[in-house]
CSV table of C-alpha atoms in Angstrom, one decimal:
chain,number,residue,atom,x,y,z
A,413,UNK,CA,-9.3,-36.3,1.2
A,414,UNK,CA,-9.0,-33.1,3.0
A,415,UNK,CA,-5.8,-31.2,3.8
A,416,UNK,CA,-5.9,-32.5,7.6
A,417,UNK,CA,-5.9,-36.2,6.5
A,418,UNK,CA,-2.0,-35.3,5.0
A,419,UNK,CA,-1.2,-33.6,8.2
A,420,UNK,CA,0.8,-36.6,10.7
A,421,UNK,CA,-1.0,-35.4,14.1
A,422,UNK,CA,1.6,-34.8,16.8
A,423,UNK,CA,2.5,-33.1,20.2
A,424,UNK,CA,6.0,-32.2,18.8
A,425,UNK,CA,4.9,-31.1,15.5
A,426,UNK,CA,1.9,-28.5,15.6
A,427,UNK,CA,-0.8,-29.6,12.7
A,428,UNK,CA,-0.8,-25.3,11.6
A,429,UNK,CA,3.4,-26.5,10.4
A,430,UNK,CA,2.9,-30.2,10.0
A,431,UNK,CA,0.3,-29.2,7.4
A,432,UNK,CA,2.4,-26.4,5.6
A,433,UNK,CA,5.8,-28.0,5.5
A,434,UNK,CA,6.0,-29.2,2.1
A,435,UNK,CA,4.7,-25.5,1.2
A,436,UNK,CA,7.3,-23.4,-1.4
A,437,UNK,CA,4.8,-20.5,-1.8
A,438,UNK,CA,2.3,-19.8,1.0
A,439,UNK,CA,-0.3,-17.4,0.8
A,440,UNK,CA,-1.6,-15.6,3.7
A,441,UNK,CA,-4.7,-13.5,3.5
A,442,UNK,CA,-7.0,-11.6,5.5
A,443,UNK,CA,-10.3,-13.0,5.8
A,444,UNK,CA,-11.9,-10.9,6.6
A,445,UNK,CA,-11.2,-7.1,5.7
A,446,UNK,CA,-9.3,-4.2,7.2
A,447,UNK,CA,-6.5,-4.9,9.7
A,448,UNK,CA,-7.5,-8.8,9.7
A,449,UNK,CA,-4.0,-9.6,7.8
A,450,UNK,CA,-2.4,-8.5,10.5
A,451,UNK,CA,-3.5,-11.8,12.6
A,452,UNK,CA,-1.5,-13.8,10.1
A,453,UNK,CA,1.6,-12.1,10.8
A,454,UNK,CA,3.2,-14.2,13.2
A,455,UNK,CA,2.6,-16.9,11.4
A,456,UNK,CA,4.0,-15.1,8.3
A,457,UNK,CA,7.4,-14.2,10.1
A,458,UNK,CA,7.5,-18.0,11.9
A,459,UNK,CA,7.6,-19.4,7.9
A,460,UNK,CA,9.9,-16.7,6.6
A,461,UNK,CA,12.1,-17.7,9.3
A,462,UNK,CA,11.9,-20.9,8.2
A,463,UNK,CA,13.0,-20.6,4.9
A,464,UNK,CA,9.3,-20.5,3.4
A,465,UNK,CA,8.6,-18.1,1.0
A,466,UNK,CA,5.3,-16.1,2.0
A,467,UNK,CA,3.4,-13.5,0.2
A,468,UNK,CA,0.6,-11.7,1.8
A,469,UNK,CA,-3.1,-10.1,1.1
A,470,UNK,CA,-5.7,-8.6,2.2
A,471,UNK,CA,-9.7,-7.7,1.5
A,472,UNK,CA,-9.1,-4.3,2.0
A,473,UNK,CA,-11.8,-2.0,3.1
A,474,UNK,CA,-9.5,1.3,1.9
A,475,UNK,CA,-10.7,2.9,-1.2
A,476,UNK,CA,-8.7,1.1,-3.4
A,477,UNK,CA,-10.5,2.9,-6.7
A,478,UNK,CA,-8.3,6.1,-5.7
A,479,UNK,CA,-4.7,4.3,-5.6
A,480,UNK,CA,-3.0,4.9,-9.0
A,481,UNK,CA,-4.2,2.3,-11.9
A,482,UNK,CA,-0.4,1.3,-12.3
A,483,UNK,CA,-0.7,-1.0,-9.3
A,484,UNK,CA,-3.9,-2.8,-10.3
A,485,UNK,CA,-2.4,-6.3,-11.4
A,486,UNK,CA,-6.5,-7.3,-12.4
A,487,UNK,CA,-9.6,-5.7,-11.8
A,488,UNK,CA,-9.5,-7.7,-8.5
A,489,UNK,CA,-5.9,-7.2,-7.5
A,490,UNK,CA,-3.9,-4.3,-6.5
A,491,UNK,CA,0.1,-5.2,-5.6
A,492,UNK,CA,0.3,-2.6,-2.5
A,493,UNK,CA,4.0,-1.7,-1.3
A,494,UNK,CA,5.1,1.2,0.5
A,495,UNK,CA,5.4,3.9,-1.6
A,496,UNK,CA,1.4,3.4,-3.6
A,497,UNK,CA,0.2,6.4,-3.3
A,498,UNK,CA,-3.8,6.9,-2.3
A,499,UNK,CA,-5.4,10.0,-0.5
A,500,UNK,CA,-7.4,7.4,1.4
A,501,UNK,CA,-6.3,7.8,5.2
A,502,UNK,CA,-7.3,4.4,6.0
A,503,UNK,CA,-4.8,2.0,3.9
A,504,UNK,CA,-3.8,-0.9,6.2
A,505,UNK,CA,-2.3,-2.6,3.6
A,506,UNK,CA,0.4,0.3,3.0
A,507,UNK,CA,0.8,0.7,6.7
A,508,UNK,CA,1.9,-2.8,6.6
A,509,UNK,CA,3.7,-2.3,3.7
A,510,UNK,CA,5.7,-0.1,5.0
A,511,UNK,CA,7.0,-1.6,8.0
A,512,UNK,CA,7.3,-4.5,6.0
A,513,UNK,CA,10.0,-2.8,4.3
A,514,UNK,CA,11.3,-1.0,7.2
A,515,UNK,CA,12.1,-4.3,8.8
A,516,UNK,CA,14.1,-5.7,5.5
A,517,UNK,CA,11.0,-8.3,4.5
A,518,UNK,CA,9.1,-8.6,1.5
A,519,UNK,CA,6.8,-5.5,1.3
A,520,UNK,CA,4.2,-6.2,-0.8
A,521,UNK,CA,1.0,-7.0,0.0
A,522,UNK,CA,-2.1,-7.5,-2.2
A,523,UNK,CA,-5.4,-6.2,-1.6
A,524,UNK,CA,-8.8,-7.0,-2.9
A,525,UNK,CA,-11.4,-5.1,-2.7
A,526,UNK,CA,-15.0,-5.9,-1.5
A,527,UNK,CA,-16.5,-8.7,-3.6
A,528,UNK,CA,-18.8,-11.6,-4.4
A,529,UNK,CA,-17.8,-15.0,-4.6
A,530,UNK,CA,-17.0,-15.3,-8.1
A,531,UNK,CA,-14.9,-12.3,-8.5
A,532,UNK,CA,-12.8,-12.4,-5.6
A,533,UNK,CA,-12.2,-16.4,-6.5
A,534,UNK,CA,-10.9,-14.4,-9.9
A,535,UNK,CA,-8.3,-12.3,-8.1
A,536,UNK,CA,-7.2,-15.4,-5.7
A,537,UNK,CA,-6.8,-17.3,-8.5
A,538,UNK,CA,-4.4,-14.9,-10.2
A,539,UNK,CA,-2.4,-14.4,-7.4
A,540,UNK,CA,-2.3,-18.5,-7.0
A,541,UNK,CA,-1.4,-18.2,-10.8
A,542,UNK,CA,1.0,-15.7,-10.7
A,543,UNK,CA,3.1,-16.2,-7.5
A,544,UNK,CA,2.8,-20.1,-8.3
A,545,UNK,CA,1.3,-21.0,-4.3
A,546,UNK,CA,0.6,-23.7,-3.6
A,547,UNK,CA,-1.0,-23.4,0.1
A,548,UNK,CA,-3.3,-20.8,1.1
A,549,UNK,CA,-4.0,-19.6,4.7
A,550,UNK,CA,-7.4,-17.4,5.3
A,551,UNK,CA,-6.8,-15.9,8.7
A,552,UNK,CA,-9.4,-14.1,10.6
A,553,UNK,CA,-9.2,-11.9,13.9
A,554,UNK,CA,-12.2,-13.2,15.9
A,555,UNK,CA,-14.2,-16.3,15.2
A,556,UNK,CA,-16.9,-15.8,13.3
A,557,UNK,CA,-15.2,-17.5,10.4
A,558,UNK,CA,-15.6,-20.1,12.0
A,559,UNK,CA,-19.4,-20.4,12.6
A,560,UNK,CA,-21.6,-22.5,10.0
A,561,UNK,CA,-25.1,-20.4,9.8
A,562,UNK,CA,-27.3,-22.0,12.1
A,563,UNK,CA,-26.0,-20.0,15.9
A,564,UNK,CA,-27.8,-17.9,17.6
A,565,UNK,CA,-25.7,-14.9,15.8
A,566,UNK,CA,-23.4,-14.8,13.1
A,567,UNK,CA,-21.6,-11.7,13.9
A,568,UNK,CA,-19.8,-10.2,11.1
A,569,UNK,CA,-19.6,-13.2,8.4
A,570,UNK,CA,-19.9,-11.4,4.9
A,571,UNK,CA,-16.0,-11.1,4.1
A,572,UNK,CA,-15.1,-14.1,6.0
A,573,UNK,CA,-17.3,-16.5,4.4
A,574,UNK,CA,-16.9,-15.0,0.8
A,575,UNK,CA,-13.5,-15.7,1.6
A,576,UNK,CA,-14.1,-18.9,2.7
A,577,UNK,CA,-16.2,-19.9,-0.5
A,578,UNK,CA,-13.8,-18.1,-2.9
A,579,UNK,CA,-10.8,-20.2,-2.0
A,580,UNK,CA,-12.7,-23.2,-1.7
A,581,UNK,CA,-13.4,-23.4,-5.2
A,582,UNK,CA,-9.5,-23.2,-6.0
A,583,UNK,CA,-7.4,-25.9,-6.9
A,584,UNK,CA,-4.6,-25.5,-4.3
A,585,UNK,CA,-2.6,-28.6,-2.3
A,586,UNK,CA,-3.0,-26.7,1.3
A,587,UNK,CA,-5.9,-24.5,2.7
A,588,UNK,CA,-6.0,-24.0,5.8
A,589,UNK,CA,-8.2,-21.2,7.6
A,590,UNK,CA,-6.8,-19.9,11.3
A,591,UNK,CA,-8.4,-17.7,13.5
A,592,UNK,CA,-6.6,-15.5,16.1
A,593,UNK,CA,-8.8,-13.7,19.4
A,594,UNK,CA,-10.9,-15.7,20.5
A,595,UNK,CA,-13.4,-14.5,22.2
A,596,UNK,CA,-13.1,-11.0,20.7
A,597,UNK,CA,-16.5,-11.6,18.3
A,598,UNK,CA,-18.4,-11.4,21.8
A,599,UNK,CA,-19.1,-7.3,20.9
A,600,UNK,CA,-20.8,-8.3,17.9
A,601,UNK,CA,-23.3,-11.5,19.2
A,602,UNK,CA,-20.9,-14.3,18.7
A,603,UNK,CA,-21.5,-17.3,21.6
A,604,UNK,CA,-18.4,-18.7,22.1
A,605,UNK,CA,-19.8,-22.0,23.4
A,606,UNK,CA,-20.9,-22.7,19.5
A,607,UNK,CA,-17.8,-21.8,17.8
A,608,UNK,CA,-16.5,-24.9,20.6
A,609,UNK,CA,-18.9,-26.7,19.7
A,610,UNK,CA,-18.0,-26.5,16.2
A,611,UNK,CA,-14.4,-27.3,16.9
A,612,UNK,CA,-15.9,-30.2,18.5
A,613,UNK,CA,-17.7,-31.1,15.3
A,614,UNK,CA,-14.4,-30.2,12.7
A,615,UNK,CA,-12.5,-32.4,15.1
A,616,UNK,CA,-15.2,-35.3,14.0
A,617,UNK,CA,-14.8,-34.7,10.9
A,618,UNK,CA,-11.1,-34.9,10.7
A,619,UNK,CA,-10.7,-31.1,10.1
A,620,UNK,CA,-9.5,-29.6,13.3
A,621,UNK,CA,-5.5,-29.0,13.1
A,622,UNK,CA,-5.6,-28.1,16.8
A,623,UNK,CA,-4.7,-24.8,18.6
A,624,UNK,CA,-1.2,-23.0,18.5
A,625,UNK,CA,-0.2,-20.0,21.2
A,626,UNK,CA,1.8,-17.3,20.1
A,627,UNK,CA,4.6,-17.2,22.7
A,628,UNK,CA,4.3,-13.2,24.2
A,629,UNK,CA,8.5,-13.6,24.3
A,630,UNK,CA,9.3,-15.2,20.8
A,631,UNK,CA,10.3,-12.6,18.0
A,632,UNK,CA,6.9,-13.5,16.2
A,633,UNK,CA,5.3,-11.7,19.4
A,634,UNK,CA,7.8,-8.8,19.5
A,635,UNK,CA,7.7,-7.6,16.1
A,636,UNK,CA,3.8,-8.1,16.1
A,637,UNK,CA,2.9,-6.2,18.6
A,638,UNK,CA,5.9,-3.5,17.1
A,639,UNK,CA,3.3,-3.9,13.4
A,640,UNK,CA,0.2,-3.0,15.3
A,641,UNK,CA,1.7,0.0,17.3
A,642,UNK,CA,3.1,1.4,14.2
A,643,UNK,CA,-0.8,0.6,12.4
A,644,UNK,CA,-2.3,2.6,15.1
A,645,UNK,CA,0.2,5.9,14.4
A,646,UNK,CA,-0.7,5.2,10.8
A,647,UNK,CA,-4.7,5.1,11.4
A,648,UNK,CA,-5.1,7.4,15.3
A,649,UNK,CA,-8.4,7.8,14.5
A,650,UNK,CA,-9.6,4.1,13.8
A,651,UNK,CA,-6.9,1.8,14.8
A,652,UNK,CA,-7.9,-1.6,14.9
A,653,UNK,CA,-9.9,-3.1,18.2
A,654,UNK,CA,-9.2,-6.8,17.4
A,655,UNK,CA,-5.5,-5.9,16.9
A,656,UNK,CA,-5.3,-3.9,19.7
A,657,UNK,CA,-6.7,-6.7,22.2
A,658,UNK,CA,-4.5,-9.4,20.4
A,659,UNK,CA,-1.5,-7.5,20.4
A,660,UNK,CA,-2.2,-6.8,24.7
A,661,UNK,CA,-3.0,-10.4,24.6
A,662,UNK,CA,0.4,-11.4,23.6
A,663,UNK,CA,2.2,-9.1,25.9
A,664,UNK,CA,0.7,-11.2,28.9
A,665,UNK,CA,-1.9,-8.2,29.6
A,666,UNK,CA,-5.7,-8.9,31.2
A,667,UNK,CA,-9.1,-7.7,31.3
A,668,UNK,CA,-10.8,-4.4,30.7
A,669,UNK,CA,-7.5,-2.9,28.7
A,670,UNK,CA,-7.4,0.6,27.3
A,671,UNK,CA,-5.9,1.2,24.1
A,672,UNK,CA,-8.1,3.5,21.8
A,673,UNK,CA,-11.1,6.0,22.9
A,674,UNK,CA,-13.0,3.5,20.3
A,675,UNK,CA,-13.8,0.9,23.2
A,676,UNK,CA,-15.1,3.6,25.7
A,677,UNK,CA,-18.1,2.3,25.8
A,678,UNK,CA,-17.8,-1.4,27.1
A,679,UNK,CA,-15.7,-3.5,28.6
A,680,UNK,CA,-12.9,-5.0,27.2
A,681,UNK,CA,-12.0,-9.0,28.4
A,682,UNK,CA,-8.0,-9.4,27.3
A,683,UNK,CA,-7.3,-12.6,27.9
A,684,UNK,CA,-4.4,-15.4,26.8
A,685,UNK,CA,-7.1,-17.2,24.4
A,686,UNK,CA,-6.9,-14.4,22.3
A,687,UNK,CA,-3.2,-15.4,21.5
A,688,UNK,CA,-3.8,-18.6,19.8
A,689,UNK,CA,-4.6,-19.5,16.8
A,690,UNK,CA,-7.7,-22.3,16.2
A,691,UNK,CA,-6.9,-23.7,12.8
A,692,UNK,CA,-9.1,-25.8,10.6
A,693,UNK,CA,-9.1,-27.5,7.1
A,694,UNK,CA,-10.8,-24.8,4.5
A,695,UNK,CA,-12.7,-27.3,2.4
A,696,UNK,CA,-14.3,-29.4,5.9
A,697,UNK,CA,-14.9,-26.1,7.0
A,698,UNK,CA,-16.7,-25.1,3.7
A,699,UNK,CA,-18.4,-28.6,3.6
A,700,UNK,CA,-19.9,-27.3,7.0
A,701,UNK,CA,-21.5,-23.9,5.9
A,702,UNK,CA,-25.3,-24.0,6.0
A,703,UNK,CA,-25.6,-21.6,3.1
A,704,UNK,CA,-22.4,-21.7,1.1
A,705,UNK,CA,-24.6,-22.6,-1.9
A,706,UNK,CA,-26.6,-19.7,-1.9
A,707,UNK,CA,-23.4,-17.2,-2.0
A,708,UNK,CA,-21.8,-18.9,-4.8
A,709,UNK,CA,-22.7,-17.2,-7.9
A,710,UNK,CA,-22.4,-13.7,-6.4
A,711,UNK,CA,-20.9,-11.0,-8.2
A,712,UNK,CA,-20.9,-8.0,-5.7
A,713,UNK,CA,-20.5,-7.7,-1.4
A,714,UNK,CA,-24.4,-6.4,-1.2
A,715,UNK,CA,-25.6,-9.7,-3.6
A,716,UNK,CA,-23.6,-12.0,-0.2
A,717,UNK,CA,-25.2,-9.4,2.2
A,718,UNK,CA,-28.6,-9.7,1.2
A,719,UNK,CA,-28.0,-13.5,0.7
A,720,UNK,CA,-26.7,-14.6,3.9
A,721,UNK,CA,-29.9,-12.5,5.4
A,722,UNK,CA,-32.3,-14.6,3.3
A,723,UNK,CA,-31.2,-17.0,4.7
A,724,UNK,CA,-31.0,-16.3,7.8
A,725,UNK,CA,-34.9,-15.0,7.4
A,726,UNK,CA,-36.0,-18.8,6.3
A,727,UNK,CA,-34.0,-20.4,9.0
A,728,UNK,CA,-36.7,-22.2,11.1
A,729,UNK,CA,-34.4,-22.7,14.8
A,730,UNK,CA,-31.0,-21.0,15.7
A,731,UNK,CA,-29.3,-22.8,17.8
A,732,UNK,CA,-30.1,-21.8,21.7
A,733,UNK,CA,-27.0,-19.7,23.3
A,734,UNK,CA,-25.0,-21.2,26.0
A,735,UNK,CA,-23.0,-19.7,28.7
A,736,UNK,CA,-19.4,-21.0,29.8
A,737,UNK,CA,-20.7,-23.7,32.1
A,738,UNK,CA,-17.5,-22.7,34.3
């Protein structure tokens, strides 16, 4: 039984809520590296303001080898909070840290560093261990966490989908995977009309828990939008596109929007799709990975990297690209 076949499907109930309300301990992690956990904090504050305890992490892209050995928990943990000290000037994890604690909520938040399958299922497994969860949400900002191997492109898939196969080999009650921006993967090859389709096909499968909008006026849109803005003070010279967009996005903004000199060269399509999250059931979602097999036993990113491209090489068709019929 997956995750979605506990969930009692209803208009006044989002699935996302329906499927986390018996949660104590929920676990929200970035999917896929850098500024991704950001996506999962509206969702973070919604629970918290519930009553829910939440803890947050992150595969970080910092150079996590130069913060201070006290704050490794495991070889594949390190407990960030606002005063870990690193000379790396990209450290998303103690940007968000700190306006964690600035805003009088829990200001932790773990970070793994790039890994294979087995490895990083190590550090998820002693967090799941330690903080005692017992519902994990992967959240990704784009899509391509949600593709299965077999579309015309896969963007960006090597954290996601480690991600993806490291917590489904966990023994956890709830996991759940959400992504936030759609549309966003466009910039690196992503058709849009396939991650549909494979909504479509979750849906089938029983493991489709809908879509939720952030509201652009609620306090979870607010004090998002307040994170990001203080993320791009803390990084001015790589803040974070996919943030950036979602974060416009929520404020009711539209097309080609100017944020950072980093999108100078293309256009930019804002748009209120990039405001809701498209969640899923993790393990129908794994089920549905073309080459989850072949990542499994990895040890190290380039082992998944070189993998996934194997892969790819032997695939015989992709499936054709479609355009938005309207």
């Amino acid at each position: 039984m997956t995750n979605a076949d506990a969930v009692s499907f209803s208009l006044a109930v989002p699935p996302l809520f329906g499927a986390l309300a018996p949660a104590r301990n929920v676990l929200v992690a970035g999917a896929g590296g850098g500024f991704d956990v950001y996506a999962g904090l509206p969702l973070a504050l919604a629970l918290w303001e519930g009553g829910t305890r939440v803890h947050l992490a992150s595969l970080s892209f910092s150079q996590l080898e130069l913060v201070d050995r006290a704050a490794w928990m495991t070889e594949q943990v390190v407990a960030v909070r606002p005063d870990t000290e690193s000379p790396d000037w990209y450290f998303p994890e103690r940007a968000l840290a700190r306006w964690l604690a600035a805003h009088d909520l829990p200001p932790t938040v773990y970070a793994f560093p790039p890994l294979g399958v087995q490895t990083l299922r190590d550090g998820y497994r002693h967090l799941v261990e330690h903080l005692d969860i017992d519902a994990v949400v992967l959240v990704d900002g784009g899509t391509d966490i949600l593709l299965c191997g077999d579309e015309s492109d896969l963007g960006t898939p090597v954290e996601d989908i480690t991600s993806v196969a490291a917590v489904a080999g966990l023994d956890v009650p709830v996991k759940l995977v959400t992504s936030l921006g759609f549309g966003i993967d466009a910039h690196d090859g992503v058709n849009h009309v396939q991650v549909l389709e494979n909504l479509a096909a979750l849906d089938r499968d029983g493991g489709y828990l809908g879509a939720l909008s952030i509201p652009g006026a609620g306090r979870e849109a607010v004090l998002y939008r307040d994170a990001v803005a203080a993320a791009q003070a803390a990084t001015p010279d790589r803040p974070s596109i996919v943030q950036g967009q979602i974060a416009a996005a929520t404020a009711g903004e539209f097309g080609d929007v100017r944020f950072t000199h980093r999108t100078s060269g293309g256009a930019l399509f804002v748009n209120p799709l990039m405001a809701v999250y498209f969640t899923v059931d993790l393990d129908t979602l794994a089920a549905r990975c073309l080459y989850l097999d072949r990542i499994e036993h990895t040890i190290g990113r380039r082992q998944v990297i070189t993998r996934i491209q194997a892969f790819r090489d032997e695939l015989a068709t992709a499936r054709i690209p479609r355009a938005f019929p309207h």
